[in-house]
Coordinates of C-alpha atoms in Angstrom, one line a residue:
M256 CA 17.6 8.7 -25.9
T257 CA 18.1 9.0 -22.1
D258 CA 20.7 6.9 -20.3
P259 CA 18.8 4.7 -17.9
D260 CA 21.5 5.0 -15.2
T261 CA 20.9 8.8 -15.0
V262 CA 17.1 8.8 -15.0
A263 CA 15.8 10.4 -11.8
W264 CA 12.8 8.8 -10.2
D265 CA 10.8 12.1 -10.1
T266 CA 11.2 12.8 -13.9
P267 CA 8.6 11.8 -16.4
E268 CA 10.9 9.0 -17.6
G269 CA 11.3 7.7 -14.1
E270 CA 7.5 7.7 -13.4
H271 CA 7.0 4.7 -15.6
L272 CA 9.9 2.8 -14.0
R273 CA 9.1 3.5 -10.4
P274 CA 6.2 1.0 -9.8
Y275 CA 8.2 -1.7 -11.6
I276 CA 11.2 -1.1 -9.4
V277 CA 9.1 -0.9 -6.2
T278 CA 7.6 -4.3 -6.8
G279 CA 10.7 -6.0 -8.2
G280 CA 8.9 -6.5 -11.5
R281 CA 6.1 -8.5 -10.0
T282 CA 2.5 -7.9 -11.1
Q283 CA 0.4 -10.0 -8.6
P284 CA 0.2 -10.0 -4.8
T285 CA 0.6 -13.2 -2.9
H286 CA -2.4 -12.4 -0.7
T287 CA -6.0 -11.6 -1.6
M288 CA -7.2 -8.2 -0.3
S289 CA -9.8 -5.6 -1.2
L290 CA -9.6 -1.9 -1.1
S291 CA -11.3 -1.9 2.3
S292 CA -9.0 -4.6 3.8
L293 CA -7.4 -3.2 7.0
L294 CA -3.8 -3.9 8.0
K295 CA -2.0 -3.0 11.2
A296 CA 1.7 -3.2 12.2
R297 CA 2.8 -6.0 14.4
A298 CA 4.6 -5.2 17.7
R299 CA 7.7 -7.1 16.7
G300 CA 9.9 -6.0 13.8
A301 CA 10.0 -7.5 10.4
A302 CA 12.0 -10.7 9.6
R303 CA 14.0 -8.8 7.0
R304 CA 15.3 -5.3 6.1
L305 CA 12.5 -3.2 4.7
S306 CA 12.5 -0.9 1.6
P307 CA 11.7 2.8 2.2
E308 CA 8.2 2.3 0.9
E309 CA 7.7 -0.7 3.2
Q310 CA 9.0 1.3 6.2
Q311 CA 6.5 4.1 5.3
V312 CA 3.6 1.6 5.3
V313 CA 4.7 0.1 8.7
A314 CA 5.0 3.5 10.2
M315 CA 1.5 4.4 9.0
C316 CA 0.0 1.2 10.3
R317 CA 1.5 1.7 13.8
S318 CA -0.9 4.5 14.5
G319 CA -3.9 2.2 13.8
P320 CA -5.4 0.0 11.1
R321 CA -5.2 1.4 7.6
S322 CA -7.1 0.3 4.5
V323 CA -5.4 -0.8 1.3
A324 CA -6.9 2.3 -0.5
E325 CA -5.5 4.6 2.1
I326 CA -2.1 3.1 2.0
S327 CA -2.1 3.3 -1.8
G328 CA -3.0 7.0 -1.6
H329 CA -0.3 7.9 0.9
L330 CA 2.3 6.0 -1.1
R331 CA 1.1 7.7 -4.3
Q332 CA 1.3 4.3 -6.0
P333 CA -1.3 2.3 -7.9
V334 CA -3.4 0.0 -5.8
Q335 CA -1.9 -3.1 -7.3
V336 CA 1.6 -1.9 -6.3
A337 CA 0.4 -1.3 -2.8
K338 CA -1.1 -4.7 -2.6
I339 CA 2.2 -6.3 -3.7
L340 CA 4.1 -4.3 -1.0
L341 CA 1.4 -5.2 1.6
S342 CA 1.7 -8.9 0.6
D343 CA 5.4 -8.8 1.1
L344 CA 4.9 -7.2 4.5
L345 CA 2.4 -9.8 5.5
D346 CA 4.8 -12.6 4.4
C347 CA 7.6 -11.2 6.5
G348 CA 5.4 -10.6 9.5
A349 CA 5.7 -6.8 9.7
V350 CA 1.9 -6.3 9.3
I351 CA -1.2 -8.4 9.9
M352 CA -4.7 -8.2 8.6
A353 CA -6.9 -6.3 11.0
M354 CA -10.1 -7.5 9.4
P355 CA -10.7 -10.5 7.1
S356 CA -11.1 -9.2 3.6
T357 CA -13.7 -11.8 2.6
F358 CA -16.3 -10.4 5.1
T359 CA -16.4 -6.9 3.6
D360 CA -19.0 -5.9 1.0
A361 CA -17.6 -2.9 -0.9
R362 CA -21.2 -1.8 -1.6
D363 CA -22.3 -1.8 2.1
P364 CA -23.8 1.6 2.7
D365 CA -22.5 1.7 6.3
L366 CA -18.9 1.1 5.1
L367 CA -19.2 3.7 2.3
E368 CA -20.5 6.2 4.9
A369 CA -17.6 5.5 7.2
V370 CA -15.1 6.0 4.4
L371 CA -16.8 9.2 3.4
V372 CA -16.7 10.5 7.0
G373 CA -13.1 9.6 7.3
L374 CA -12.1 11.3 4.0
R375 CA -14.0 14.4 5.0
A376 CA -12.2 14.5 8.4
K377 CA -8.8 13.9 6.7
F378 CA -9.2 16.6 4.1
A379 CA -11.2 19.2 6.0
C380 CA -9.7 22.6 5.5

């Protein structure tokens, strides 16, 4: 059996622990948001010291609004983990919602087309 104090985060053993550590063991975000909810960084700093993952999210959101799905992908974390981190950042004032999540229909063809265009632009070779 592996000693938990010596498990590196990038090993197969550490992969299962990482989301738990990032969220502090929490499984539910404090804010409701969809995959297409947009968040942007606030001009003023956060009310507390941020974790490395939270700092990464704020840096991404400084260049413009980012969707929950995009943030999750950049962090390489499950969406639920990203939502928990984003909820924490909303609570401390580091980010704000750029668009109300309740007004977005995930099946809207215009929204889906915009996401497809953005993904193609991002990953064009």
